[in-house]
């Protein structure tokens, strides 16, 4: 199971909302609004990993406690591996840091997320 903290989901589709969807693994079907998870002001990072203090806490024994971060920089989101034991994969390629694009698949342990910028007509 993946735990969501303080997330509101806007289903109107009126404006693009950068989101992660769990498409494989624990929490399949869960949705995370990245704009709401990124703290306002200062460094805007979204932690992903097994530790409960992460913005997105995954129950996956192959994920590190602090596995990766998504960093908001202006209008873009960067996926950054935090020297995890099993690596962070973007579209089946191991990465250390990469800019996210709509339709990207992020694998952390056995959990797979789909990244969406929220464009009209994009259905995960």
Coordinates of N, CA and C in Angstrom, one line a residue:
X1 N 0.8 -1.2 0.0 CA 0.0 0.0 0.0 C 0.9 1.2 0.0
X2 N 0.4 2.3 -0.7 CA 1.1 3.5 -0.7 C 0.3 4.5 0.1
X3 N 1.0 5.3 0.9 CA 0.2 6.2 1.8 C 0.3 7.6 1.2
X4 N -0.9 8.2 1.1 CA -1.0 9.6 0.6 C -1.3 10.5 1.8
X5 N -0.6 11.7 1.8 CA -0.7 12.6 2.9 C -1.3 14.0 2.4
X6 N -2.5 14.4 2.8 CA -3.0 15.7 2.4 C -3.1 16.0 1.0
X7 N -3.5 15.0 0.2 CA -3.6 15.2 -1.3 C -5.1 15.4 -1.7
X8 N -5.3 16.5 -2.4 CA -6.6 16.7 -3.0 C -6.5 16.5 -4.5
X9 N -7.5 15.7 -5.0 CA -7.5 15.4 -6.4 C -8.5 16.2 -7.2
X10 N -8.1 17.0 -8.1 CA -9.0 17.8 -8.9 C -9.3 17.0 -10.2
X11 N -10.6 16.6 -10.3 CA -11.0 15.7 -11.4 C -11.6 16.6 -12.5
X12 N -11.7 17.9 -12.4 CA -12.3 18.7 -13.4 C -11.5 18.7 -14.7
X13 N -10.2 18.5 -14.6 CA -9.4 18.5 -15.8 C -9.2 19.8 -16.5
X14 N -9.6 20.9 -15.8 CA -9.6 22.2 -16.4 C -8.2 22.8 -16.5
X15 N -7.2 22.4 -15.7 CA -5.8 22.8 -15.9 C -4.9 21.7 -15.7
X16 N -3.7 21.7 -16.4 CA -2.8 20.6 -16.2 C -2.2 20.5 -14.8
X17 N -2.3 19.3 -14.3 CA -1.8 19.0 -12.9 C -0.7 17.9 -13.1
X18 N 0.6 18.2 -12.8 CA 1.6 17.2 -12.9 C 1.3 16.1 -11.8
X19 N 1.2 14.9 -12.2 CA 0.8 13.8 -11.3 C 1.6 12.5 -11.6
X20 N 1.6 11.7 -10.5 CA 2.2 10.3 -10.6 C 1.0 9.4 -10.4
X21 N 1.0 8.3 -11.2 CA 0.0 7.3 -11.1 C 0.7 6.0 -10.8
X22 N 0.3 5.2 -9.8 CA 0.9 3.9 -9.6 C 0.3 2.9 -10.6
X23 N 1.1 2.4 -11.5 CA 0.5 1.5 -12.5 C 0.9 0.0 -12.3
X24 N 1.9 -0.2 -11.3 CA 2.3 -1.6 -11.0 C 2.8 -1.6 -9.6
X25 N 2.5 -2.6 -8.8 CA 3.0 -2.8 -7.5 C 2.0 -2.4 -6.4
X26 N 2.5 -2.3 -5.2 CA 1.7 -1.9 -4.0 C 1.1 -0.5 -4.3
X27 N -0.2 -0.3 -4.0 CA -0.9 0.9 -4.2 C -1.3 1.2 -5.7
X28 N -1.4 0.1 -6.5 CA -1.8 0.2 -7.9 C -3.1 1.0 -7.9
X29 N -3.1 2.0 -8.8 CA -4.3 2.8 -9.0 C -4.2 4.1 -8.2
X30 N -3.3 4.3 -7.3 CA -3.1 5.5 -6.5 C -2.7 6.7 -7.4
X31 N -3.0 7.9 -7.0 CA -2.7 9.1 -7.8 C -2.1 10.1 -6.8
X32 N -1.0 10.8 -7.3 CA -0.4 11.8 -6.5 C -0.2 13.1 -7.2
X33 N -0.8 14.1 -6.7 CA -0.7 15.5 -7.3 C 0.6 16.1 -6.9
X34 N 1.5 16.2 -7.8 CA 2.9 16.7 -7.4 C 2.9 18.2 -7.0
X35 N 2.0 19.0 -7.6 CA 1.9 20.4 -7.3 C 1.6 20.6 -5.8
X36 N 0.7 19.7 -5.3 CA 0.3 19.8 -3.9 C 1.3 19.2 -2.9
X37 N 2.1 18.2 -3.4 CA 3.1 17.6 -2.6 C 4.4 18.4 -2.4
X38 N 4.7 19.2 -3.4 CA 5.9 20.1 -3.4 C 5.7 21.2 -2.4
X39 N 6.5 21.3 -1.4 CA 6.3 22.4 -0.4 C 6.5 23.8 -1.1
X40 N 5.8 24.8 -0.6 CA 5.9 26.1 -1.2 C 7.1 26.8 -0.6
X41 N 7.8 27.6 -1.4 CA 8.9 28.3 -1.0 C 10.1 27.4 -0.7
X42 N 11.3 28.0 -0.8 CA 12.5 27.3 -0.6 C 12.7 26.1 -1.6
X43 N 13.4 25.1 -1.2 CA 13.7 24.0 -2.0 C 12.4 23.1 -2.1
X44 N 12.0 22.9 -3.4 CA 10.8 22.1 -3.6 C 11.1 20.7 -4.0
X45 N 11.1 19.8 -3.0 CA 11.4 18.4 -3.3 C 10.3 17.5 -2.8
X46 N 10.1 16.4 -3.5 CA 9.1 15.3 -3.1 C 9.9 14.1 -2.9
X47 N 10.0 13.6 -1.6 CA 10.8 12.4 -1.3 C 9.9 11.1 -1.7
X48 N 10.6 10.1 -2.2 CA 10.0 8.8 -2.5 C 10.9 7.7 -1.9
X49 N 10.3 6.8 -1.1 CA 11.0 5.7 -0.5 C 10.2 5.0 0.5
X50 N 10.8 4.0 1.2 CA 10.2 3.2 2.2 C 9.9 3.9 3.5
X51 N 10.7 4.9 3.8 CA 10.5 5.6 5.1 C 9.2 6.4 5.1
X52 N 8.5 6.3 6.2 CA 7.2 6.9 6.4 C 7.2 8.5 6.2
X53 N 8.4 9.1 6.5 CA 8.5 10.5 6.3 C 8.5 11.1 4.9
X54 N 8.6 10.2 3.9 CA 8.6 10.6 2.5 C 7.3 11.1 2.1
X55 N 7.3 12.0 1.2 CA 6.0 12.5 0.6 C 5.2 11.4 0.0
X56 N 5.9 10.5 -0.7 CA 5.3 9.3 -1.2 C 6.1 8.1 -0.6
X57 N 5.4 7.4 0.4 CA 6.0 6.3 1.1 C 5.5 5.0 0.4
X58 N 6.5 4.2 -0.1 CA 6.1 3.0 -0.8 C 6.5 1.8 0.1
X59 N 5.6 0.8 0.1 CA 5.8 -0.4 0.9 C 6.3 -1.4 -0.1
X60 N 7.6 -1.3 -0.3 CA 8.3 -2.2 -1.3 C 9.7 -2.5 -0.8
X61 N 10.0 -3.7 -0.5 CA 11.2 -4.1 0.2 C 12.4 -3.9 -0.7
X62 N 12.2 -3.7 -2.0 CA 13.3 -3.4 -2.9 C 13.6 -1.9 -3.1
X63 N 12.8 -1.1 -2.4 CA 13.0 0.4 -2.4 C 13.9 0.8 -1.2
X64 N 14.7 1.7 -1.3 CA 15.5 2.2 -0.2 C 14.7 3.1 0.7
X65 N 15.1 3.4 1.9 CA 14.3 4.2 2.8 C 14.1 5.6 2.2
X66 N 15.2 6.2 1.7 CA 15.1 7.5 1.0 C 15.7 7.1 -0.4
X67 N 14.8 6.7 -1.3 CA 15.2 6.2 -2.6 C 15.5 7.2 -3.7
X68 N 14.5 8.2 -3.8 CA 14.6 9.2 -4.9 C 13.9 10.4 -4.5
X69 N 14.1 11.5 -5.2 CA 13.4 12.7 -5.1 C 12.9 13.2 -6.4
X70 N 11.8 13.9 -6.4 CA 11.4 14.7 -7.5 C 11.5 16.1 -7.1
X71 N 12.3 16.9 -7.9 CA 12.6 18.3 -7.6 C 12.0 19.2 -8.6
X72 N 11.2 20.1 -8.0 CA 10.5 21.1 -8.9 C 11.5 22.2 -9.2
X73 N 11.7 22.5 -10.4 CA 12.6 23.6 -10.8 C 11.9 24.4 -11.9
X74 N 11.4 25.6 -11.6 CA 10.6 26.4 -12.5 C 9.4 25.6 -12.9
X75 N 9.2 25.4 -14.2 CA 8.0 24.6 -14.6 C 8.3 23.1 -14.9
X76 N 9.5 22.7 -14.5 CA 9.9 21.3 -14.8 C 10.1 20.5 -13.5
X77 N 10.0 19.2 -13.6 CA 10.2 18.3 -12.5 C 11.4 17.4 -12.9
X78 N 12.4 17.3 -12.0 CA 13.5 16.4 -12.2 C 13.4 15.2 -11.2
X79 N 13.7 14.0 -11.8 CA 13.8 12.8 -11.0 C 15.3 12.6 -10.6
X80 N 15.6 12.5 -9.3 CA 16.9 12.3 -8.9 C 17.0 11.1 -8.0
X81 N 17.9 10.1 -8.3 CA 18.2 9.0 -7.5 C 19.1 9.4 -6.3
X82 N 18.8 8.9 -5.1 CA 19.6 9.3 -3.9 C 20.5 8.2 -3.5
X83 N 21.3 7.7 -4.5 CA 22.3 6.6 -4.3 C 21.6 5.4 -3.7
X84 N 20.4 5.1 -4.3 CA 19.7 3.9 -3.8 C 20.4 2.6 -4.1
X85 N 20.1 1.6 -3.3 CA 20.8 0.3 -3.5 C 20.4 -0.3 -4.8
X86 N 19.1 -0.3 -5.2 CA 18.7 -1.0 -6.4 C 18.5 -0.1 -7.6
X87 N 18.7 1.2 -7.5 CA 18.6 2.1 -8.6 C 17.2 2.7 -8.8
X88 N 17.2 3.8 -9.6 CA 15.9 4.4 -10.0 C 15.9 4.3 -11.5
X89 N 14.8 3.8 -12.1 CA 14.8 3.6 -13.5 C 13.7 4.5 -14.2
X90 N 14.1 5.1 -15.3 CA 13.2 6.0 -16.0 C 13.1 5.4 -17.4
X91 N 11.9 4.9 -17.8 CA 11.6 4.2 -19.1 C 12.6 3.1 -19.3
X92 N 12.8 2.3 -18.2 CA 13.7 1.1 -18.2 C 15.2 1.4 -18.3
X93 N 15.6 2.6 -18.1 CA 17.0 3.0 -18.1 C 17.3 3.5 -16.7
X94 N 18.4 3.0 -16.1 CA 18.9 3.5 -14.8 C 19.4 4.9 -14.9
X95 N 18.9 5.8 -14.0 CA 19.3 7.2 -14.1 C 19.9 7.6 -12.8
X96 N 20.6 8.7 -12.8 CA 21.0 9.4 -11.6 C 20.2 10.7 -11.5
X97 N 19.9 11.4 -12.6 CA 19.1 12.5 -12.6 C 18.5 12.7 -14.0
X98 N 17.2 13.0 -14.2 CA 16.6 13.2 -15.5 C 15.4 14.1 -15.4
X99 N 15.1 14.9 -16.4 CA 13.9 15.7 -16.4 C 12.8 14.8 -16.8
X100 N 11.6 15.0 -16.1 CA 10.4 14.2 -16.4 C 9.6 14.7 -17.6
X101 N 9.1 13.8 -18.4 CA 8.2 14.2 -19.5 C 7.0 13.4 -19.4
X102 N 5.9 13.9 -19.9 CA 4.6 13.2 -19.8 C 4.7 11.9 -20.5
X103 N 4.2 10.8 -19.8 CA 4.2 9.5 -20.3 C 5.4 8.7 -19.8
X104 N 6.4 9.3 -19.1 CA 7.5 8.6 -18.5 C 7.1 7.6 -17.5
X105 N 7.8 6.5 -17.4 CA 7.6 5.4 -16.4 C 8.7 5.4 -15.5
X106 N 8.4 5.5 -14.2 CA 9.5 5.6 -13.1 C 9.3 4.3 -12.4
X107 N 10.5 3.5 -12.2 CA 10.4 2.3 -11.4 C 11.3 2.5 -10.2
X108 N 10.7 2.2 -9.1 CA 11.4 2.2 -7.8 C 11.1 0.9 -7.1
X109 N 12.1 0.0 -7.0 CA 11.9 -1.3 -6.5 C 11.0 -2.0 -7.6
X110 N 9.9 -2.6 -7.1 CA 9.0 -3.2 -8.0 C 7.8 -2.3 -8.3
X111 N 7.8 -1.1 -7.8 CA 6.7 -0.2 -7.9 C 7.0 0.7 -9.2
X112 N 6.0 0.8 -10.1 CA 6.1 1.5 -11.3 C 5.1 2.7 -11.3
X113 N 5.5 3.9 -11.5 CA 4.7 5.1 -11.6 C 4.7 5.6 -13.0
X114 N 3.6 6.2 -13.4 CA 3.5 6.9 -14.7 C 3.4 8.4 -14.4
X115 N 4.2 9.2 -15.0 CA 4.2 10.6 -14.9 C 3.4 11.2 -15.9
X116 N 2.5 12.2 -15.5 CA 1.7 12.9 -16.5 C 1.7 14.4 -16.1
X117 N 1.8 15.2 -17.1 CA 1.7 16.7 -16.9 C 0.3 17.1 -16.9
X118 N -0.6 16.2 -17.2 CA -2.1 16.6 -17.1 C -2.6 17.1 -18.4
X119 N -1.9 16.9 -19.5 CA -2.4 17.4 -20.8 C -3.8 16.8 -21.1
X120 N -4.6 17.6 -21.8 CA -5.9 17.2 -22.2 C -5.8 15.9 -23.1
X121 N -6.6 15.0 -22.8 CA -6.6 13.7 -23.6 C -5.6 12.7 -23.1
X122 N -4.8 13.0 -22.2 CA -3.8 12.0 -21.7 C -4.5 11.2 -20.6
X123 N -4.6 9.9 -20.9 CA -5.3 9.0 -19.9 C -4.2 8.0 -19.5
X124 N -3.9 7.9 -18.2 CA -2.9 6.9 -17.7 C -3.4 5.5 -17.8

